[in-house]
Amino acid sequence: MTTTVAGFAVQDPNSPEQKVYAAFVYRDGSSFRFATASGGFANWVGNRMRVQSNKQYASIDTAVAAMADVWTKKCSKGSYDTVLAGPVTFDVAATGEIDPAELVAVAQHENAVLSADVSTVEAVVAQTLSPVPTSATAATAAPSASRVTGLTVDPSERNGIVLPNGHTMYPRQVAGHTDVALMRHLRANSPDLFVRLHGPAGGGKSTVPYGAFGTDLVVMQGHGDTNVSHFVGQYLPLPDGGFEWRDGPLTRAMREGKVFFLDEASRVPSETMAVLMSVADGRRTLNIDDLPGSEPVVAADGFWMVIGYNEYGQGVRPLDDAIKRRFPIAIEVAADFTAAEAAGVDPKLIKVARNLHTRNAEEKNDGGLGCWVPQIADLLVTQKVLDAGLGLEVALATMLSACTDLDSIECVQDAIHDVYGMGVQPLALGGRA
């Protein structure tokens, strides 16, 4: 028998042990449980959290209220300002009371919804305890149009999804769903609702469609010289002097009913992006001008589209509003520190990144510009330098050189010094060896 659990985990990065607090709710027969556990960050990573309580409630109302109250106290009024996981839902094999410490290992693989508020927490808990709300609290926790639909990660994918390149991605939470489940659901049930993934370089935008669709994905890399033929196809020369038509990735995905993923969409000239207009609306058709007299290509069942792009950087162009309207589901993809942990990145490197993430949020909340935050790609490269045996100074200088904002260099140096106790400068040649 399986039990569905809702939970969250938050961290106080400023405490000596970087204390973590985790809370969970689940149904136990006709009653409801609210369980909590706590411990230092090392305990969180090592699944050695201390059990604090496992209280029993008679109604959904009280269980929902307990979780919402703790979320408010920990996230809004306390020092627990880093969300490690949550609000998330997952299934476990259990009957009756569960040791909350046993839920920690599962929750670690469910990434944070950094924009979550107390109403989202209430909605997730209400949906978990009762798919059909039976109380006033559960029924009014969130409007019916925004209620969580239970698109959680497949249990077989909870420990990661192996990508075609052999790397592992970990599904992340978005508005009560997981990223891969949401995209699969849209493709199957709302094939005209397309997604655009945006965020800083190295944040893992491309891993989301790969994780969701694997080999059922047709990928195209955008760049400043991309033209329509790169999308639809072109005549290519043959050894005997003749020419042969080859479908482009967009045409191929439409004919085969696969998912078309355009990466670096904001680098493609606007006039070229217009090729997607008739494909991304109700027509779902593509006219190929270089094949005069040919019938328009009509998208086969299963065809769907995703675009990924950076909003800032050299060579980046603003997306046309007409394209944004045709890709209405906008999802920000930023640093995924839990994936870095799972990939074996040094916990101290991750602590530097988390501290910069916290500082960035605080500065923006105060009306400032924020500071640079390393993405998972930056952390993985820094770890590779460490693994190469070149020493800590070279590795930390590599992280420093990854900073794309010159105004943030000092912030990064401070964060490194706070964790490692050493000053770091960019690599530069010195005197004769």
Short mmCIF file of C-alpha atoms in Angstrom, two decimals:
data_model
loop_
_atom_site.label_atom_id
_atom_site.label_comp_id
_atom_site.label_asym_id
_atom_site.label_seq_id
_atom_site.Cartn_x
_atom_site.Cartn_y
_atom_site.Cartn_z
CA MET A 1 0.00 0.00 0.00
CA THR A 2 1.27 3.46 -0.81
CA THR A 3 0.67 6.71 1.02
CA THR A 4 0.91 10.16 -0.58
CA VAL A 5 2.97 12.63 1.44
CA ALA A 6 3.28 16.41 1.12
CA GLY A 7 6.27 18.15 2.60
CA PHE A 8 8.88 20.86 2.56
CA ALA A 9 12.37 21.50 3.91
CA VAL A 10 13.95 24.87 4.65
CA GLN A 11 17.42 25.88 5.77
CA ASP A 12 18.89 28.55 7.99
CA PRO A 13 22.17 29.19 6.14
CA ASN A 14 23.38 31.61 8.80
CA SER A 15 23.32 29.19 11.73
CA PRO A 16 26.57 27.39 12.65
CA GLU A 17 25.30 24.02 11.44
CA GLN A 18 23.13 25.49 8.65
CA LYS A 19 20.10 24.00 10.38
CA VAL A 20 17.42 22.32 8.27
CA TYR A 21 13.76 21.92 9.25
CA ALA A 22 11.48 19.50 7.37
CA ALA A 23 7.73 19.04 7.72
CA PHE A 24 5.41 16.41 6.24
CA VAL A 25 1.69 15.61 6.20
CA TYR A 26 -0.05 12.39 5.16
CA ARG A 27 -3.24 10.42 5.70
CA ASP A 28 -3.18 7.68 8.34
CA GLY A 29 -6.40 5.73 7.99
CA SER A 30 -9.24 8.08 8.88
CA SER A 31 -6.91 10.58 10.60
CA PHE A 32 -4.08 12.81 9.41
CA ARG A 33 -0.45 13.11 10.47
CA PHE A 34 1.79 16.17 10.71
CA ALA A 35 5.41 15.08 11.22
CA THR A 36 8.59 17.13 11.54
CA ALA A 37 12.33 16.52 11.62
CA SER A 38 15.37 18.74 11.99
CA GLY A 39 19.15 18.71 11.94
CA GLY A 40 22.23 20.36 10.46
CA PHE A 41 22.76 20.42 6.72
CA ALA A 42 25.15 17.48 7.02
CA ASN A 43 22.33 15.52 8.67
CA TRP A 44 20.01 16.47 5.81
CA VAL A 45 22.49 15.24 3.19
CA GLY A 46 23.29 12.10 5.18
CA ASN A 47 19.65 11.27 5.99
CA ARG A 48 20.30 11.56 9.74
CA MET A 49 17.65 14.14 10.65
CA ARG A 50 16.29 14.10 14.20
CA VAL A 51 12.57 13.41 14.63
CA GLN A 52 10.80 16.28 16.39
CA SER A 53 7.16 15.24 16.38
CA ASN A 54 4.50 13.13 14.69
CA LYS A 55 1.14 14.57 15.66
CA GLN A 56 -2.25 13.11 14.80
CA TYR A 57 -5.23 15.22 13.74
CA ALA A 58 -8.87 14.29 13.28
CA SER A 59 -9.60 16.59 10.33
CA ILE A 60 -8.07 17.86 7.13
CA ASP A 61 -8.64 21.41 8.36
CA THR A 62 -6.23 21.08 11.28
CA ALA A 63 -3.55 19.29 9.26
CA VAL A 64 -3.67 21.92 6.51
CA ALA A 65 -3.55 24.69 9.09
CA ALA A 66 -0.59 23.12 10.90
CA MET A 67 1.50 22.91 7.76
CA ALA A 68 0.54 26.42 6.62
CA ASP A 69 1.34 27.85 10.06
CA VAL A 70 4.81 26.29 10.15
CA TRP A 71 5.57 27.38 6.57
CA THR A 72 4.64 30.95 7.49
CA LYS A 73 6.70 30.95 10.67
CA LYS A 74 9.77 29.35 9.14
CA CYS A 75 9.81 31.12 5.76
CA SER A 76 8.26 34.50 6.50
CA LYS A 77 9.12 35.30 10.10
CA GLY A 78 12.23 33.30 10.85
CA SER A 79 15.74 32.82 9.58
CA TYR A 80 14.93 29.80 7.41
CA ASP A 81 15.25 31.69 4.15
CA THR A 82 16.58 28.94 1.88
CA VAL A 83 14.05 26.44 0.48
CA LEU A 84 15.67 23.05 -0.05
CA ALA A 85 12.52 21.21 -1.10
CA GLY A 86 8.90 22.06 -1.29
CA PRO A 87 6.10 22.19 -1.33
CA VAL A 88 6.31 18.72 -2.87
CA THR A 89 4.26 15.55 -3.01
CA PHE A 90 5.45 11.98 -3.37
CA ASP A 91 4.28 8.43 -2.71
CA VAL A 92 5.86 6.06 -0.21
CA ALA A 93 5.17 2.43 0.62
CA ALA A 94 3.64 2.64 4.07
CA THR A 95 0.65 1.99 6.26
CA GLY A 96 -0.02 3.81 9.51
CA GLU A 97 2.48 6.08 11.21
CA ILE A 98 5.71 6.88 9.32
CA ASP A 99 9.07 7.84 10.76
CA PRO A 100 9.54 11.37 9.35
CA ALA A 101 13.32 10.81 9.17
CA GLU A 102 12.63 8.14 6.53
CA LEU A 103 10.93 10.74 4.34
CA VAL A 104 14.02 12.96 4.19
CA ALA A 105 15.80 10.89 1.55
CA VAL A 106 12.77 11.11 -0.73
CA ALA A 107 12.27 14.84 -0.18
CA GLN A 108 15.90 15.53 -1.11
CA HIS A 109 15.16 14.61 -4.72
CA GLU A 110 12.25 17.07 -4.94
CA ASN A 111 13.58 20.54 -5.75
CA ALA A 112 12.43 23.87 -4.38
CA VAL A 113 9.57 26.02 -5.62
CA LEU A 114 11.22 29.27 -4.67
CA SER A 115 8.15 31.36 -5.51
CA ALA A 116 5.78 29.31 -3.36
CA ASP A 117 3.58 31.14 -0.87
CA VAL A 118 1.36 29.90 1.93
CA SER A 119 -1.66 29.48 -0.37
CA THR A 120 0.37 27.14 -2.58
CA VAL A 121 1.38 25.12 0.47
CA GLU A 122 -2.26 24.89 1.56
CA ALA A 123 -3.33 23.75 -1.90
CA VAL A 124 -0.65 21.06 -2.07
CA VAL A 125 -1.53 19.74 1.40
CA ALA A 126 -5.27 19.78 0.71
CA GLN A 127 -4.81 17.93 -2.56
CA THR A 128 -2.59 15.33 -0.90
CA LEU A 129 -4.94 14.59 1.98
CA SER A 130 -8.11 14.56 -0.09
CA PRO A 131 -8.29 14.64 -3.91
CA VAL A 132 -11.87 15.89 -3.52
CA PRO A 133 -11.92 18.61 -0.83
CA THR A 134 -14.32 17.79 1.99
CA SER A 135 -13.84 20.81 4.24
CA ALA A 136 -14.12 24.55 3.99
CA THR A 137 -10.39 25.00 4.51
CA ALA A 138 -9.45 22.53 1.81
CA ALA A 139 -12.07 23.81 -0.59
CA THR A 140 -10.95 27.41 -0.28
CA ALA A 141 -7.21 26.80 -0.07
CA ALA A 142 -6.85 27.75 -3.75
CA PRO A 143 -9.24 28.67 -6.56
CA SER A 144 -10.45 25.65 -8.50
CA ALA A 145 -8.75 26.93 -11.66
CA SER A 146 -5.35 26.83 -9.95
CA ARG A 147 -5.79 23.73 -7.83
CA VAL A 148 -2.92 21.26 -7.93
CA THR A 149 -3.80 18.36 -10.22
CA GLY A 150 -1.37 15.85 -8.80
CA LEU A 151 1.14 15.86 -11.65
CA THR A 152 3.94 14.58 -9.43
CA VAL A 153 7.07 12.71 -10.39
CA ASP A 154 6.78 9.07 -11.42
CA PRO A 155 8.09 6.94 -8.51
CA SER A 156 10.51 5.21 -10.88
CA GLU A 157 12.04 8.60 -11.75
CA ARG A 158 12.35 9.92 -8.20
CA ASN A 159 16.05 9.05 -8.03
CA GLY A 160 16.76 10.79 -11.31
CA ILE A 161 16.19 10.41 -15.04
CA VAL A 162 19.09 9.25 -17.18
CA LEU A 163 19.42 11.55 -20.19
CA PRO A 164 20.50 10.38 -23.67
CA ASN A 165 24.02 11.70 -22.94
CA GLY A 166 24.28 9.51 -19.84
CA HIS A 167 23.91 12.36 -17.35
CA THR A 168 21.18 12.34 -14.71
CA MET A 169 18.56 15.04 -14.19
CA TYR A 170 16.28 15.35 -11.19
CA PRO A 171 12.67 16.49 -11.74
CA ARG A 172 11.97 19.89 -10.19
CA GLN A 173 8.79 21.34 -8.75
CA VAL A 174 6.77 24.01 -10.53
CA ALA A 175 3.48 25.22 -9.02
CA GLY A 176 2.78 21.90 -7.31
CA HIS A 177 3.74 19.75 -10.30
CA THR A 178 7.08 18.48 -11.52
CA ASP A 179 8.61 19.98 -14.63
CA VAL A 180 8.67 16.72 -16.60
CA ALA A 181 5.12 15.74 -15.60
CA LEU A 182 3.76 19.17 -16.50
CA MET A 183 5.34 19.08 -19.96
CA ARG A 184 4.21 15.54 -20.66
CA HIS A 185 0.68 16.45 -19.56
CA LEU A 186 0.54 19.49 -21.84
CA ARG A 187 1.77 17.50 -24.81
CA ALA A 188 -0.84 14.79 -24.25
CA ASN A 189 -3.81 16.94 -23.27
CA SER A 190 -3.24 20.51 -24.50
CA PRO A 191 -1.06 20.18 -27.61
CA ASP A 192 -1.50 23.86 -28.55
CA LEU A 193 -0.13 25.12 -25.22
CA PHE A 194 3.61 25.39 -25.79
CA VAL A 195 6.31 26.12 -23.20
CA ARG A 196 9.20 28.57 -23.10
CA LEU A 197 12.02 27.96 -20.63
CA HIS A 198 14.06 31.03 -19.73
CA GLY A 199 16.85 31.77 -17.30
CA PRO A 200 20.59 32.32 -16.96
CA ALA A 201 23.11 30.35 -18.98
CA GLY A 202 24.07 27.05 -17.37
CA GLY A 203 20.89 26.75 -15.31
CA GLY A 204 19.80 23.48 -16.92
CA LYS A 205 17.11 24.64 -19.36
CA SER A 206 17.95 22.00 -21.95
CA THR A 207 17.84 19.15 -19.43
CA VAL A 208 14.11 19.66 -18.80
CA PRO A 209 12.83 18.64 -22.27
CA TYR A 210 15.47 15.91 -22.50
CA GLY A 211 14.30 14.55 -19.15
CA ALA A 212 10.64 14.74 -20.15
CA PHE A 213 10.89 13.26 -23.65
CA GLY A 214 14.30 11.62 -24.11
CA THR A 215 14.78 10.26 -27.62
CA ASP A 216 11.32 11.51 -28.61
CA LEU A 217 12.88 14.97 -28.85
CA VAL A 218 14.11 16.73 -32.00
CA VAL A 219 16.59 19.44 -31.02
CA MET A 220 17.73 22.53 -32.91
CA GLN A 221 20.41 24.96 -31.73
CA GLY A 222 19.66 28.60 -32.52
CA HIS A 223 22.32 31.19 -33.40
CA GLY A 224 22.63 34.60 -35.00
CA ASP A 225 22.89 33.21 -38.56
CA THR A 226 19.91 30.85 -38.28
CA ASN A 227 17.61 31.11 -41.31
CA VAL A 228 14.32 29.49 -42.32
CA SER A 229 16.04 26.62 -44.13
CA HIS A 230 17.65 25.55 -40.86
CA PHE A 231 14.11 24.98 -39.53
CA VAL A 232 12.27 23.54 -42.54
CA GLY A 233 14.96 21.89 -44.64
CA GLN A 234 16.92 22.44 -47.85
CA TYR A 235 18.34 20.81 -50.94
CA LEU A 236 21.75 19.29 -50.30
CA PRO A 237 24.29 18.28 -52.97
CA LEU A 238 24.89 14.62 -53.79
CA PRO A 239 28.23 13.08 -54.88
CA ASP A 240 26.93 12.60 -58.43
CA GLY A 241 26.23 16.32 -58.84
CA GLY A 242 22.50 16.15 -58.14
CA PHE A 243 20.54 17.48 -55.17
CA GLU A 244 18.36 15.84 -52.54
CA TRP A 245 15.81 17.46 -50.22
CA ARG A 246 16.42 16.99 -46.49
CA ASP A 247 13.76 17.92 -43.96
CA GLY A 248 14.88 20.29 -41.21
CA PRO A 249 14.28 19.51 -37.51
CA LEU A 250 10.97 21.39 -37.33
CA THR A 251 9.57 19.63 -40.41
CA ARG A 252 10.81 16.26 -39.18
CA ALA A 253 9.23 16.70 -35.75
CA MET A 254 5.91 17.68 -37.35
CA ARG A 255 5.86 14.72 -39.71
CA GLU A 256 6.90 12.21 -37.03
CA GLY A 257 4.74 13.56 -34.20
CA LYS A 258 7.73 14.33 -31.96
CA VAL A 259 8.65 17.23 -29.66
CA PHE A 260 10.57 20.09 -31.28
CA PHE A 261 12.97 21.88 -28.93
CA LEU A 262 14.59 25.13 -30.07
CA ASP A 263 17.49 26.00 -27.79
CA GLU A 264 18.93 29.53 -27.66
CA ALA A 265 15.78 30.90 -29.28
CA SER A 266 16.64 34.50 -28.33
CA ARG A 267 19.70 34.40 -30.59
CA VAL A 268 17.64 33.64 -33.70
CA PRO A 269 16.73 36.70 -35.82
CA SER A 270 13.11 37.79 -35.31
CA GLU A 271 12.26 37.47 -39.00
CA THR A 272 13.44 33.86 -38.91
CA MET A 273 11.44 33.04 -35.78
CA ALA A 274 8.33 33.99 -37.76
CA VAL A 275 8.47 30.53 -39.34
CA LEU A 276 6.92 29.25 -36.11
CA MET A 277 3.85 31.49 -36.31
CA SER A 278 1.56 29.18 -38.29
CA VAL A 279 2.93 26.11 -36.56
CA ALA A 280 2.34 27.41 -33.03
CA ASP A 281 -1.26 28.48 -33.48
CA GLY A 282 -4.38 26.48 -34.21
CA ARG A 283 -3.34 25.84 -37.81
CA ARG A 284 -0.40 23.57 -36.86
CA THR A 285 0.76 23.74 -40.47
CA LEU A 286 4.00 24.64 -42.24
CA ASN A 287 4.33 25.90 -45.80
CA ILE A 288 7.71 25.13 -47.38
CA ASP A 289 8.45 27.83 -49.96
CA ASP A 290 11.45 25.94 -51.33
CA LEU A 291 9.15 23.09 -52.37
CA PRO A 292 6.74 24.91 -54.70
CA GLY A 293 3.51 23.05 -55.33
CA SER A 294 3.92 20.85 -52.28
CA GLU A 295 1.13 20.45 -49.77
CA PRO A 296 1.56 22.19 -46.41
CA VAL A 297 3.03 19.98 -43.72
CA VAL A 298 0.37 19.25 -41.08
CA ALA A 299 1.57 18.32 -37.61
CA ALA A 300 1.01 14.68 -36.75
CA ASP A 301 -0.48 13.64 -33.42
CA GLY A 302 2.12 13.95 -30.68
CA PHE A 303 3.83 17.01 -32.14
CA TRP A 304 4.61 19.64 -29.52
CA MET A 305 7.10 22.49 -29.03
CA VAL A 306 9.42 23.95 -26.40
CA ILE A 307 11.83 26.85 -26.71
CA GLY A 308 14.67 27.75 -24.34
CA TYR A 309 16.44 31.06 -24.15
CA ASN A 310 18.52 33.52 -22.14
CA GLU A 311 17.08 36.95 -21.55
CA TYR A 312 20.45 38.65 -21.15
CA GLY A 313 23.90 38.28 -22.67
CA GLN A 314 25.90 39.05 -25.76
CA GLY A 315 24.03 38.25 -28.98
CA VAL A 316 20.68 37.88 -27.21
CA ARG A 317 17.61 39.47 -28.80
CA PRO A 318 14.27 40.15 -27.08
CA LEU A 319 11.65 37.62 -28.13
CA ASP A 320 8.84 39.04 -30.26
CA ASP A 321 5.55 39.39 -28.37
CA ALA A 322 3.82 37.29 -31.03
CA ILE A 323 6.15 34.40 -30.23
CA LYS A 324 5.60 34.82 -26.49
CA ARG A 325 1.84 34.63 -27.01
CA ARG A 326 2.27 31.38 -28.93
CA PHE A 327 4.42 29.94 -26.14
CA PRO A 328 2.30 31.10 -23.20
CA ILE A 329 3.63 28.78 -20.46
CA ALA A 330 6.75 30.63 -19.28
CA ILE A 331 8.94 28.80 -16.75
CA GLU A 332 12.08 30.24 -15.22
CA VAL A 333 14.93 27.74 -14.87
CA ALA A 334 17.62 28.81 -12.42
CA ALA A 335 20.32 27.15 -10.32
CA ASP A 336 19.53 23.59 -9.21
CA PHE A 337 21.79 23.02 -6.22
CA THR A 338 20.26 19.66 -5.29
CA ALA A 339 21.25 18.34 -8.72
CA ALA A 340 24.78 19.60 -8.09
CA GLU A 341 24.82 17.74 -4.76
CA ALA A 342 23.65 14.55 -6.44
CA ALA A 343 26.36 14.99 -9.09
CA GLY A 344 29.03 14.95 -6.39
CA VAL A 345 29.91 18.64 -6.19
CA ASP A 346 31.87 19.55 -3.03
CA PRO A 347 29.38 20.69 -0.34
CA LYS A 348 31.53 23.75 0.33
CA LEU A 349 31.22 24.85 -3.30
CA ILE A 350 27.46 24.44 -3.02
CA LYS A 351 27.49 26.46 0.19
CA VAL A 352 29.24 29.31 -1.67
CA ALA A 353 26.56 29.13 -4.36
CA ARG A 354 23.70 29.05 -1.85
CA ASN A 355 25.12 32.03 0.03
CA LEU A 356 25.36 34.00 -3.20
CA HIS A 357 21.80 32.96 -4.04
CA THR A 358 20.62 34.28 -0.67
CA ARG A 359 22.55 37.52 -1.08
CA ASN A 360 21.14 38.00 -4.57
CA ALA A 361 17.57 37.59 -3.27
CA GLU A 362 18.15 39.94 -0.35
CA GLU A 363 19.65 42.68 -2.53
CA LYS A 364 16.79 42.45 -5.01
CA ASN A 365 14.22 42.53 -2.22
CA ASP A 366 15.87 45.75 -1.01
CA GLY A 367 15.55 47.28 -4.48
CA GLY A 368 19.11 46.56 -5.59
CA LEU A 369 20.41 44.85 -8.72
CA GLY A 370 21.40 41.66 -6.96
CA CYS A 371 24.60 39.73 -7.53
CA TRP A 372 25.80 36.93 -9.77
CA VAL A 373 24.85 33.37 -8.76
CA PRO A 374 26.77 30.33 -10.13
CA GLN A 375 24.64 27.89 -12.07
CA ILE A 376 24.95 24.11 -12.05
CA ALA A 377 27.22 24.17 -15.12
CA ASP A 378 29.63 26.49 -13.29
CA LEU A 379 29.65 24.21 -10.23
CA LEU A 380 30.25 21.10 -12.32
CA VAL A 381 33.19 22.70 -14.14
CA THR A 382 34.71 23.86 -10.83
CA GLN A 383 34.33 20.34 -9.45
CA LYS A 384 36.06 18.91 -12.54
CA VAL A 385 39.02 21.17 -11.86
CA LEU A 386 39.11 19.91 -8.28
CA ASP A 387 38.92 16.31 -9.49
CA ALA A 388 41.76 16.99 -11.94
CA GLY A 389 44.07 17.49 -8.97
CA LEU A 390 45.07 21.07 -9.76
CA GLY A 391 44.39 22.27 -6.25
CA LEU A 392 41.80 24.38 -4.50
CA GLU A 393 43.20 27.74 -5.61
CA VAL A 394 42.87 26.88 -9.32
CA ALA A 395 39.37 25.46 -8.80
CA LEU A 396 38.10 28.51 -6.89
CA ALA A 397 39.69 30.84 -9.44
CA THR A 398 37.74 28.91 -12.08
CA MET A 399 34.50 29.64 -10.25
CA LEU A 400 35.50 33.31 -9.96
CA SER A 401 36.25 33.52 -13.68
CA ALA A 402 32.79 32.11 -14.45
CA CYS A 403 31.22 35.27 -13.00
CA THR A 404 29.72 37.19 -15.91
CA ASP A 405 29.03 40.36 -13.92
CA LEU A 406 32.15 42.42 -13.20
CA ASP A 407 30.29 44.28 -10.43
CA SER A 408 29.78 40.96 -8.62
CA ILE A 409 33.43 39.85 -8.55
CA GLU A 410 33.95 41.21 -5.05
CA CYS A 411 30.73 39.52 -3.84
CA VAL A 412 31.97 36.17 -5.16
CA GLN A 413 35.38 36.67 -3.55
CA ASP A 414 33.69 37.46 -0.22
CA ALA A 415 31.47 34.36 -0.46
CA ILE A 416 34.47 32.15 -1.21
CA HIS A 417 36.43 33.67 1.68
CA ASP A 418 33.52 33.15 4.10
CA VAL A 419 33.40 29.42 3.32
CA TYR A 420 37.01 28.54 2.55
CA GLY A 421 38.82 31.23 4.56
CA MET A 422 41.08 32.16 1.67
CA GLY A 423 41.30 35.02 -0.79
CA VAL A 424 41.01 34.17 -4.46
CA GLN A 425 42.14 36.13 -7.51
CA PRO A 426 41.74 35.37 -11.23
CA LEU A 427 44.50 33.15 -12.58
CA ALA A 428 47.44 35.11 -14.00
CA LEU A 429 51.00 34.26 -14.92
CA GLY A 430 53.64 35.40 -12.46
CA GLY A 431 57.43 35.41 -12.55
CA ARG A 432 59.62 32.83 -14.22
CA ALA A 433 59.05 29.31 -12.86
#
